């Protein structure tokens, strides 16, 4: 039986490795002409951990892409404990994970979002997912993304239908009565078999890299005009609305003493509202 400290160490190591691999792949897509800037941060109480934020701005592919990794611990504020599994009584937690948000220069390429995490309170579980937010309809692209996500779920005996439905329900803007994008998969509270769940988390991370390469390489040379960009910037407004009003990751980060600039890196560099 793997003890809890070793499970934490393995998860933390994997997330560090995944962050470095995503950054390498994205720099390769930029022909290594645009590089990530790296910023390390610590919580106010340095014993409670911190993270590394990697940011690439103004590339030929990416308008803005952030790849964040953090490993933090501490005690949740009392008013927030009831919302976290296993934190209801003492509020003690440990959390590690990677989060990626990519906003593209070419408006024909969708914004991509991915995150995976391992959280320990009085319970232990994995969560995460991936979804895409296009500003232009492309059913073939939608099929590519969903087929690859379905494949990694089936390989790991996970319910793609359940995760897809969960994603569609989660990434929804009730005040506009519309989805944020074309969905993907979303899951939380995966507890039953740590070894199998950890394998799934790792394979999902690699699948995200594969999907990103497929989607970007398929469209990176497509021509676009100002009207296309305007449509993208308006769609980004929906992204901002969701992340500031509803996103659980944003709320978790702010309530766990995370770095505010890193938490809000998901926001696009430029956005419009009608």
Rosetta silent file (secondary structure, phi, psi, omega in degrees, C-alpha in Angstrom):
SEQUENCE: XXXXXXXXXXXXXXXXXXXXXXXXXXXXXXXXXXXXXXXXXXXXXXXXXXXXXXXXXXXXXXXXXXXXXXXXXXXXXXXXXXXXXXXXXXXXXXXXXXXXXXXXXXXXXXXXXXXXXXXXXXXXXXXXXXXXXXXXXXXXXXXXXXXXXXXXXXXXXXXXXXXXXXXXXXXXXXXXXXXXXXXXXXXXXXXXXXXXXXXXXXXXXXXXXXXXXXXXXXXXXXXXXXXXXXXXXXXXXXXXXXXXXXXXXXXXXXXXXXXXXXXXXXXXXXXXXX
SCORE:     score description
SCORE:     0.000 S_00000001
   1 L     0.000  127.174  178.797    0.000    0.000    0.000 S_00000001
   2 L   -78.992  126.595 -178.373    1.427    3.400   -1.000 S_00000001
   3 L   -77.453  167.224 -172.396    1.278    5.811    1.926 S_00000001
   4 H   -61.735  -41.656 -179.092   -0.178    9.309    1.661 S_00000001
   5 H   -62.839  -38.068  178.972    3.154   11.178    1.699 S_00000001
   6 H   -70.106  -37.134  176.721    4.464    9.077   -1.193 S_00000001
   7 H   -61.617  -43.135  177.889    1.249    9.633   -3.161 S_00000001
   8 H   -61.181  -44.869 -178.375    1.656   13.380   -2.682 S_00000001
   9 H   -62.853  -42.217 -179.825    5.286   13.232   -3.798 S_00000001
  10 H   -65.341  -43.882  179.860    4.435   11.248   -6.942 S_00000001
  11 H   -63.914  -46.221  179.827    1.606   13.591   -7.905 S_00000001
  12 H   -58.343  -44.386  179.815    3.728   16.692   -7.276 S_00000001
  13 H   -63.840  -41.924  179.691    6.583   15.281   -9.405 S_00000001
  14 H   -62.916  -44.760 -177.797    4.244   14.400  -12.264 S_00000001
  15 H   -64.550  -35.425  175.788    2.676   17.858  -12.353 S_00000001
  16 H   -64.480  -43.715  179.285    6.135   19.483  -12.476 S_00000001
  17 H   -63.609  -45.161 -178.009    7.120   17.201  -15.366 S_00000001
  18 H   -62.359  -42.557  177.875    3.854   17.836  -17.225 S_00000001
  19 H   -56.847  -46.050 -178.932    4.249   21.605  -16.910 S_00000001
  20 H   -64.585  -37.971 -179.843    7.736   21.423  -18.440 S_00000001
  21 H   -68.550  -40.823  178.732    6.536   19.184  -21.293 S_00000001
  22 H   -63.536  -43.903  179.404    3.599   21.450  -22.166 S_00000001
  23 H   -61.997  -42.002  178.615    5.885   24.494  -22.219 S_00000001
  24 H   -61.922  -45.423 -178.674    8.394   22.676  -24.473 S_00000001
  25 H   -64.425  -41.542 -178.367    5.651   21.603  -26.904 S_00000001
  26 H   -70.524  -36.049  175.043    4.124   25.067  -27.069 S_00000001
  27 H   -66.365  -35.606  176.600    7.507   26.713  -27.627 S_00000001
  28 H   -63.426  -40.434  176.857    8.113   24.186  -30.421 S_00000001
  29 H   -61.746  -29.349  176.923    4.797   25.249  -32.007 S_00000001
  30 L   -87.548   13.314 -176.849    6.183   28.806  -31.900 S_00000001
  31 L    56.676   27.247  179.170    9.349   27.517  -33.685 S_00000001
  32 L    58.085   20.132  177.425   11.184   28.330  -30.438 S_00000001
  33 L   -89.760  -20.065  176.526   11.123   32.030  -31.403 S_00000001
  34 L  -122.929  132.474 -173.695    8.853   32.922  -28.496 S_00000001
  35 L  -119.914  155.866  174.597    9.618   31.621  -25.012 S_00000001
  36 L   -75.215  138.056  166.444    7.791   31.317  -21.712 S_00000001
  37 E   -88.647  145.767 -174.813    8.767   33.646  -18.902 S_00000001
  38 E  -119.351  131.945  179.399    8.950   31.797  -15.575 S_00000001
  39 E  -133.719  120.012  175.878    7.965   33.204  -12.198 S_00000001
  40 E   -91.771  142.491  178.863    8.216   31.301   -8.919 S_00000001
  41 E  -138.853  156.993  177.198    6.012   32.337   -6.026 S_00000001
  42 E  -127.952  149.269  172.280    5.455   31.354   -2.401 S_00000001
  43 L   -65.059  162.559 -179.738    2.464   31.723   -0.127 S_00000001
  44 L   -54.582  -41.894  170.603    2.778   34.366    2.597 S_00000001
  45 L   -90.924  103.027 -170.811    3.559   31.532    4.981 S_00000001
  46 H   -61.975  -20.753  178.042    6.403   29.955    3.005 S_00000001
  47 H   -70.811  -12.990 -177.619    5.935   26.622    4.782 S_00000001
  48 H   -95.353   14.419  171.395    2.582   26.325    2.981 S_00000001
  49 E    88.646 -164.781 -177.394    4.155   25.960   -0.455 S_00000001
  50 E   178.712 -148.784 -177.572    3.829   27.882   -3.685 S_00000001
  51 E  -168.364 -176.023  178.203    4.148   27.378   -7.398 S_00000001
  52 E  -129.643  124.963  178.497    5.631   28.256  -10.763 S_00000001
  53 E  -107.855  126.085  178.090    3.804   30.347  -13.354 S_00000001
  54 E  -114.419  128.174 -174.005    4.931   30.163  -16.986 S_00000001
  55 E  -133.583  133.284  175.259    3.578   32.779  -19.385 S_00000001
  56 E  -123.237  124.852 -177.326    4.019   33.324  -23.130 S_00000001
  57 E  -122.719  143.864  170.485    2.666   36.544  -24.638 S_00000001
  58 L    65.111   35.380  177.708    2.404   37.897  -28.177 S_00000001
  59 L   -82.350 -176.174  176.057    3.558   34.844  -30.093 S_00000001
  60 L   -81.527  -26.565  177.099    2.708   33.880  -33.669 S_00000001
  61 L   -98.472  -49.417 -172.942    0.422   31.108  -32.403 S_00000001
  62 E  -103.895  125.174  166.345   -0.531   32.269  -28.916 S_00000001
  63 E   -66.887  -42.257  178.753   -1.814   35.719  -27.973 S_00000001
  64 E  -160.910  130.098  173.524   -1.425   34.516  -24.403 S_00000001
  65 E  -140.020  130.121  177.110   -0.862   31.117  -22.836 S_00000001
  66 E  -116.409  136.818  176.857   -0.284   30.386  -19.174 S_00000001
  67 E  -127.594  103.509 -174.560    0.920   27.072  -17.757 S_00000001
  68 E  -107.516  140.657  172.173    0.729   27.087  -13.962 S_00000001
  69 E  -131.753  133.721  178.497    1.827   24.466  -11.471 S_00000001
  70 E  -142.154  151.886  172.170    1.334   24.775   -7.734 S_00000001
  71 E  -138.926  110.199 -173.603    1.646   22.670   -4.600 S_00000001
  72 E  -133.332  159.782  175.399    0.150   24.295   -1.529 S_00000001
  73 E  -146.007  171.324 -178.951   -1.190   23.366    1.887 S_00000001
  74 E   151.893 -153.298 -179.846   -2.883   25.102    4.812 S_00000001
  75 E  -130.275  127.007  179.658   -6.284   25.596    6.374 S_00000001
  76 L   -68.303  148.494  170.607   -9.340   26.830    4.475 S_00000001
  77 L   -58.544  146.151 -175.137  -11.326   29.803    5.790 S_00000001
  78 H   -55.130  -39.984 -176.321  -14.334   28.567    7.811 S_00000001
  79 H   -69.185  -13.544 -176.952  -16.881   29.952    5.345 S_00000001
  80 H  -102.974  -14.785 -171.485  -15.305   27.943    2.500 S_00000001
  81 H   -62.529  -37.292 -175.997  -14.846   24.550    4.217 S_00000001
  82 L   -65.855  -16.957 -178.144  -18.339   23.215    3.570 S_00000001
  83 L   -89.842   -4.801 -176.438  -17.721   23.482   -0.201 S_00000001
  84 L  -117.473  127.043  179.597  -14.678   21.166   -0.154 S_00000001
  85 L   -56.337  126.006  175.052  -14.932   17.397    0.284 S_00000001
  86 L    80.936   -0.426 -178.206  -13.376   16.303    3.586 S_00000001
  87 L  -105.968    6.023 -170.737  -12.583   19.846    4.769 S_00000001
  88 L   -60.216  -37.330 -173.726  -15.847   20.456    6.600 S_00000001
  89 L   -90.433  -63.887 -174.123  -14.469   20.038   10.149 S_00000001
  90 L   -93.410  -24.158  178.809  -10.807   21.045   10.385 S_00000001
  91 L    77.372    7.844 -177.041  -10.356   22.736    7.018 S_00000001
  92 E   -78.095  140.837 -179.245   -6.886   21.264    6.540 S_00000001
  93 E  -149.877  160.173  168.371   -5.775   20.632    2.944 S_00000001
  94 E  -138.445  135.450 -177.231   -2.900   19.809    0.599 S_00000001
  95 E  -146.406  138.489  176.112   -3.282   20.388   -3.148 S_00000001
  96 E  -139.022  145.178  179.483   -1.111   20.031   -6.226 S_00000001
  97 E  -178.753  173.893  177.122   -1.944   20.493   -9.881 S_00000001
  98 E  -124.555  138.639  177.231   -1.366   21.985  -13.326 S_00000001
  99 E  -133.311  134.844 -178.044   -3.622   24.480  -15.086 S_00000001
 100 E  -130.483  131.869  170.949   -3.346   25.650  -18.704 S_00000001
 101 E  -133.600  124.342 -176.853   -5.257   28.344  -20.564 S_00000001
 102 E  -122.852  117.391  175.290   -4.313   29.170  -24.171 S_00000001
 103 E  -105.366  123.580 -169.499   -5.781   32.125  -26.092 S_00000001
 104 E   -91.121  150.013  175.264   -4.826   31.985  -29.772 S_00000001
 105 L   -71.055  -46.554  179.544   -3.736   34.739  -32.143 S_00000001
 106 L   -77.053  117.055 -176.904   -5.559   33.160  -35.098 S_00000001
 107 L   -66.503  -10.933  177.120   -9.290   33.460  -34.324 S_00000001
 108 L   -77.568  -16.239  179.917   -9.976   30.295  -36.314 S_00000001
 109 L   -95.863  131.254 -176.886   -8.182   28.281  -33.573 S_00000001
 110 L   -71.947  154.431  168.118  -10.196   27.717  -30.374 S_00000001
 111 E   -68.336  142.566 -178.838   -9.073   28.729  -26.900 S_00000001
 112 E  -120.605  140.015  179.179   -7.953   25.627  -24.991 S_00000001
 113 E  -133.293  138.314  179.407   -8.249   24.922  -21.282 S_00000001
 114 E  -149.527  141.918  167.537   -6.845   21.999  -19.289 S_00000001
 115 E  -156.909  149.008  171.106   -6.217   21.196  -15.660 S_00000001
 116 E  -139.321  148.484 -174.127   -5.545   18.196  -13.447 S_00000001
 117 E  -152.288  155.465  172.749   -5.142   18.161   -9.688 S_00000001
 118 E  -127.038  123.419 -174.723   -4.702   15.933   -6.633 S_00000001
 119 E  -123.333  137.267  178.966   -6.278   17.187   -3.409 S_00000001
 120 E  -125.699  122.187  169.705   -5.944   15.840    0.119 S_00000001
 121 L  -122.935 -127.365  167.278   -8.180   16.813    3.048 S_00000001
 122 L   -79.598   -8.956  173.426   -9.542   14.084    5.310 S_00000001
 123 L  -116.874  170.906  174.087  -10.248   12.512    1.869 S_00000001
 124 E  -133.244  136.877  177.796   -8.054   12.193   -1.224 S_00000001
 125 E  -159.241  160.037  173.158   -9.144   12.652   -4.808 S_00000001
 126 E  -104.766  150.936  173.653   -8.187   13.592   -8.368 S_00000001
 127 E  -149.396  171.694  176.885  -10.046   16.078  -10.525 S_00000001
 128 E   151.067 -157.699  179.398   -9.610   17.935  -13.777 S_00000001
 129 E   151.429 -177.878  178.065  -10.568   18.004  -17.418 S_00000001
 130 E  -148.900  141.251  174.874  -10.148   19.690  -20.764 S_00000001
 131 E  -150.549  166.334 -177.590  -12.429   21.816  -22.934 S_00000001
 132 E  -128.476  144.460 -179.607  -12.295   24.081  -25.975 S_00000001
 133 E  -127.688   91.609  177.979  -13.889   27.460  -26.700 S_00000001
 134 L   -85.883  158.579  172.162  -14.026   28.315  -30.407 S_00000001
 135 L  -106.634   -2.112  178.177  -15.427   31.508  -31.886 S_00000001
 136 L  -132.531  137.498 -178.228  -16.082   29.801  -35.234 S_00000001
 137 L   -70.897  132.029  176.977  -18.068   26.617  -35.839 S_00000001
 138 L  -152.508   95.161 -175.418  -16.020   23.624  -36.984 S_00000001
 139 H   -67.349  -30.976  177.916  -17.724   20.259  -36.502 S_00000001
 140 H   -66.314  -42.430  177.273  -14.697   18.297  -37.726 S_00000001
 141 H   -62.480  -43.130  178.338  -12.513   19.943  -35.092 S_00000001
 142 H   -58.355  -41.841  179.436  -15.130   19.216  -32.428 S_00000001
 143 H   -66.006  -41.323  178.662  -15.108   15.542  -33.434 S_00000001
 144 H   -57.392  -48.571 -177.515  -11.285   15.368  -33.300 S_00000001
 145 H   -63.679  -49.487 -176.014  -11.237   16.751  -29.754 S_00000001
 146 H   -70.345  -33.959  177.875  -14.064   14.600  -28.434 S_00000001
 147 H   -63.792  -41.687 -179.738  -12.835   11.413  -30.133 S_00000001
 148 H   -69.011  -37.654  177.557   -9.418   11.738  -28.484 S_00000001
 149 H   -68.603  -37.848  177.088  -10.951   12.457  -25.077 S_00000001
 150 H   -63.345  -40.642 -179.177  -13.301    9.515  -25.490 S_00000001
 151 H   -61.857  -46.597 -178.525  -10.356    7.272  -26.365 S_00000001
 152 H   -68.589  -31.151  175.626   -8.339    8.141  -23.239 S_00000001
 153 H   -67.211  -47.280 -178.496  -11.429    7.645  -21.077 S_00000001
 154 H   -63.427  -39.611  179.034  -12.169    4.221  -22.591 S_00000001
 155 H   -61.654  -26.735 -177.578   -8.531    3.124  -22.237 S_00000001
 156 L  -108.964   14.502  177.861   -8.764    3.874  -18.520 S_00000001
 157 L    55.013   42.025  174.725  -12.287    2.473  -18.028 S_00000001
 158 L  -106.841  152.855 -177.271  -13.710    5.918  -17.278 S_00000001
 159 L   -85.163  100.419  177.202  -17.158    7.044  -18.348 S_00000001
 160 H   -59.251  -42.529 -178.475  -16.691    9.491  -21.224 S_00000001
 161 H   -60.476  -42.777  179.354  -20.463   10.117  -21.346 S_00000001
 162 H   -64.639  -46.112 -178.095  -20.551   11.000  -17.654 S_00000001
 163 H   -67.683  -36.828  178.351  -17.499   13.273  -17.898 S_00000001
 164 H   -65.739  -45.171  179.769  -18.805   14.961  -21.077 S_00000001
 165 H   -62.622  -41.080  178.877  -22.184   15.626  -19.476 S_00000001
 166 H   -61.628  -41.975  179.018  -20.459   16.952  -16.352 S_00000001
 167 H   -63.678  -46.588 -179.618  -18.362   19.294  -18.544 S_00000001
 168 H   -60.775  -38.861 -179.943  -21.400   20.565  -20.473 S_00000001
 169 H   -71.977  -38.535 -176.264  -23.221   21.273  -17.208 S_00000001
 170 H   -72.792  -51.218 -176.658  -20.207   22.901  -15.552 S_00000001
 171 L   -86.164   65.355 -177.254  -19.005   25.164  -18.379 S_00000001
 172 E  -133.005  137.934  178.938  -22.374   26.855  -18.801 S_00000001
 173 E  -102.715   97.355 -176.313  -23.296   30.511  -18.340 S_00000001
 174 L   -61.783  -30.981 -178.592  -26.754   30.535  -16.723 S_00000001
 175 L   -71.380  -18.303  176.515  -27.120   34.322  -16.993 S_00000001
 176 L  -110.299   -8.756 -177.943  -26.794   34.003  -20.788 S_00000001
 177 L    55.825   48.846  178.929  -28.346   30.556  -21.093 S_00000001
 178 E  -151.024  152.056  175.763  -25.496   29.344  -23.300 S_00000001
 179 E   -73.568  157.043  178.056  -22.467   27.022  -23.051 S_00000001
 180 L   -70.806  -37.071 -177.485  -18.996   28.529  -22.828 S_00000001
 181 L  -157.396 -142.008 -178.586  -17.718   26.480  -25.751 S_00000001
 182 L   -98.576    8.119  175.695  -17.929   23.008  -27.322 S_00000001
 183 E    77.673 -159.658 -175.044  -17.185   21.210  -24.057 S_00000001
 184 E   165.420 -124.773  172.650  -14.848   18.318  -23.481 S_00000001
 185 E  -133.620  151.864  176.992  -14.616   16.345  -20.238 S_00000001
 186 E  -147.748  139.390  179.715  -14.717   17.382  -16.586 S_00000001
 187 E  -152.497  160.356  177.895  -14.512   15.245  -13.454 S_00000001
 188 E  -154.674  165.310  173.718  -13.913   15.539   -9.736 S_00000001
 189 E    59.401   35.063  174.795  -13.748   13.430   -6.569 S_00000001
 190 E   -79.044  108.598 -170.382  -12.093   10.397   -8.210 S_00000001
 191 L  -120.697  -25.755 -160.901  -11.141    8.417   -5.082 S_00000001
 192 L   -63.140  -50.215 -175.617  -11.542    4.659   -5.489 S_00000001
 193 L  -128.713  102.590 -171.766   -8.278    3.362   -6.970 S_00000001
 194 H   -61.270  -44.521 -176.516   -5.335    5.729   -6.613 S_00000001
 195 H   -62.735  -45.446  179.562   -2.954    3.880   -8.935 S_00000001
 196 H   -68.080  -38.584  178.617   -5.503    3.626  -11.762 S_00000001
 197 H   -67.162  -38.162  178.834   -6.642    7.215  -11.272 S_00000001
 198 H   -66.065  -37.556  175.793   -3.051    8.469  -11.308 S_00000001
 199 H   -61.994  -44.442  178.990   -2.467    6.592  -14.577 S_00000001
 200 H   -61.797  -44.021  179.839   -5.555    8.254  -16.061 S_00000001
 201 H   -59.744  -43.006 -179.883   -4.406   11.694  -14.912 S_00000001
 202 H   -65.537  -45.424 -177.781   -1.011   11.192  -16.555 S_00000001
 203 H   -67.949  -32.272  176.891   -2.484    9.927  -19.831 S_00000001
 204 H   -66.226  -38.962  176.790   -4.980   12.787  -19.931 S_00000001
 205 H   -60.444  -43.363  178.547   -2.105   15.261  -19.634 S_00000001
 206 H   -69.317  -34.320  176.811   -0.334   13.684  -22.603 S_00000001
 207 H   -65.042  -37.466  177.200   -3.614   13.582  -24.540 S_00000001
 208 H   -59.836  -42.512  178.487   -4.016   17.320  -23.988 S_00000001
 209 H   -62.569  -43.523  179.783   -0.617   17.882  -25.631 S_00000001
 210 H   -62.691  -45.968 -179.482   -1.615   15.651  -28.585 S_00000001
 211 H   -62.885  -43.960  179.735   -4.972   17.412  -29.051 S_00000001
 212 H   -57.973  -44.952  178.581   -3.332   20.849  -28.860 S_00000001
 213 H   -60.926  -45.358 -179.595   -0.852   19.873  -31.583 S_00000001
 214 H   -61.115  -49.893 -174.887   -3.610   18.510  -33.839 S_00000001
 215 H   -65.353  -44.256 -177.211   -5.908   21.506  -33.435 S_00000001
 216 H   -71.574  -46.865 -178.137   -3.196   24.157  -33.826 S_00000001
 217 H   -64.779  -29.280 -179.897   -1.309   22.550  -36.728 S_00000001
 218 H   -67.654  -27.216 -170.626   -4.568   22.004  -38.602 S_00000001
 219 H  -126.239   -2.883 -170.014   -5.396   25.725  -38.601 S_00000001
 220 L   -63.375  -20.994 -178.759   -2.275   27.778  -37.908 S_00000001
 221 L  -100.464    2.135  179.325   -1.894   28.832  -41.561 S_00000001
 222 L   -67.236  139.425  177.753   -5.546   29.764  -42.131 S_00000001
 223 L   -80.687  151.725  178.131   -6.113   33.362  -43.159 S_00000001
 224 L  -146.183  160.771 -179.469   -8.412   35.597  -41.108 S_00000001
 225 L  -122.747  175.363 -176.190   -9.758   39.158  -41.214 S_00000001
 226 H   -57.064  -38.451  179.472  -10.679   41.793  -38.627 S_00000001
 227 H   -58.916  -39.841  177.848  -14.288   40.562  -38.470 S_00000001
 228 H   -63.153  -41.746 -179.424  -13.011   37.115  -37.409 S_00000001
 229 H   -66.563  -40.276  178.538  -10.883   38.695  -34.683 S_00000001
 230 H   -61.034  -41.023  178.105  -13.806   40.781  -33.420 S_00000001
 231 H   -63.611  -39.077  178.138  -15.929   37.633  -33.112 S_00000001
 232 H   -64.080  -43.336 -177.681  -13.114   35.965  -31.172 S_00000001
 233 H   -66.260  -34.789  176.236  -12.786   38.930  -28.780 S_00000001
 234 H   -68.628  -40.537  176.836  -16.525   38.916  -28.095 S_00000001
 235 H   -63.733  -35.337  176.763  -16.392   35.162  -27.394 S_00000001
 236 H   -61.075  -29.569  176.446  -13.521   35.816  -25.011 S_00000001
 237 H   -58.663  -37.797  176.886  -15.935   38.006  -23.059 S_00000001
 238 H   -64.252  -37.184  179.293  -17.925   34.863  -22.272 S_00000001
 239 H   -62.156  -46.166  179.406  -14.699   33.265  -21.056 S_00000001
 240 H   -61.543  -45.773 -178.999  -14.069   36.172  -18.693 S_00000001
 241 H   -58.307  -45.666 -179.152  -17.632   36.083  -17.389 S_00000001
 242 H   -64.213  -48.518 -174.196  -17.444   32.381  -16.593 S_00000001
 243 H   -65.366  -32.431 -179.309  -14.039   32.488  -14.924 S_00000001
 244 H   -86.355  -28.316 -176.027  -14.903   35.438  -12.697 S_00000001
 245 H   -95.799  -35.662 -167.295  -18.465   34.446  -11.826 S_00000001
 246 L  -125.690  -22.035 -169.110  -18.558   30.644  -11.703 S_00000001
 247 L   -63.486  123.001 -179.391  -15.181   28.939  -11.994 S_00000001
 248 H   -69.505  -32.954  178.870  -14.477   26.710   -8.996 S_00000001
 249 H   -63.457  -40.768  177.038  -10.739   26.702   -9.687 S_00000001
 250 H   -61.239  -46.801 -179.468  -10.621   30.495   -9.395 S_00000001
 251 H   -65.150  -40.355  179.028  -12.513   30.368   -6.105 S_00000001
 252 H   -61.849  -46.528 -178.274  -10.368   27.506   -4.788 S_00000001
 253 H   -60.795  -45.216 -178.565   -7.160   29.342   -5.632 S_00000001
 254 H   -67.819  -34.041 -178.427   -8.226   32.586   -4.005 S_00000001
 255 H   -85.259   -8.536  178.094   -9.511   30.794   -0.881 S_00000001
 256 L  -106.099   14.013  176.751   -6.381   28.656   -0.524 S_00000001
 257 L    74.267   24.610  179.675   -4.039   31.643   -0.460 S_00000001
 258 L   -70.143  173.914 -179.641   -2.793   31.137   -4.016 S_00000001
 259 L   -79.232  119.712 -172.857   -0.994   33.750   -6.081 S_00000001
 260 H   -59.348  -44.388 -179.624   -3.594   36.164   -7.473 S_00000001
 261 H   -61.616  -37.806  179.310   -1.707   36.932  -10.704 S_00000001
 262 H   -69.922  -40.167 -179.444   -1.307   33.200  -11.405 S_00000001
 263 H   -63.653  -39.305 -176.385   -4.964   32.473  -10.635 S_00000001
 264 H   -91.244   10.455  177.878   -6.142   35.213  -12.996 S_00000001
 265 H   -65.742  -15.340  179.870   -3.747   34.247  -15.804 S_00000001
 266 H   -68.427  -17.270 -177.515   -6.745   32.553  -17.441 S_00000001
 267 L   -74.829  137.786 -177.078   -8.080   35.949  -18.481 S_00000001
 268 L   -70.687  159.237 -178.130   -7.345   36.894  -22.116 S_00000001
 269 L   -74.353  -23.943 -178.235   -5.071   39.843  -22.987 S_00000001
 270 L  -146.016  139.716 -174.439   -7.735   41.562  -25.085 S_00000001
 271 L  -153.713  154.515  177.902  -11.518   41.227  -25.003 S_00000001
 272 L  -134.489  150.748  167.553  -14.678   42.940  -26.267 S_00000001
 273 L  -123.136  147.852  177.843  -18.313   43.165  -25.297 S_00000001
 274 L   -70.030    0.000    0.000  -21.070   44.328  -27.632 S_00000001
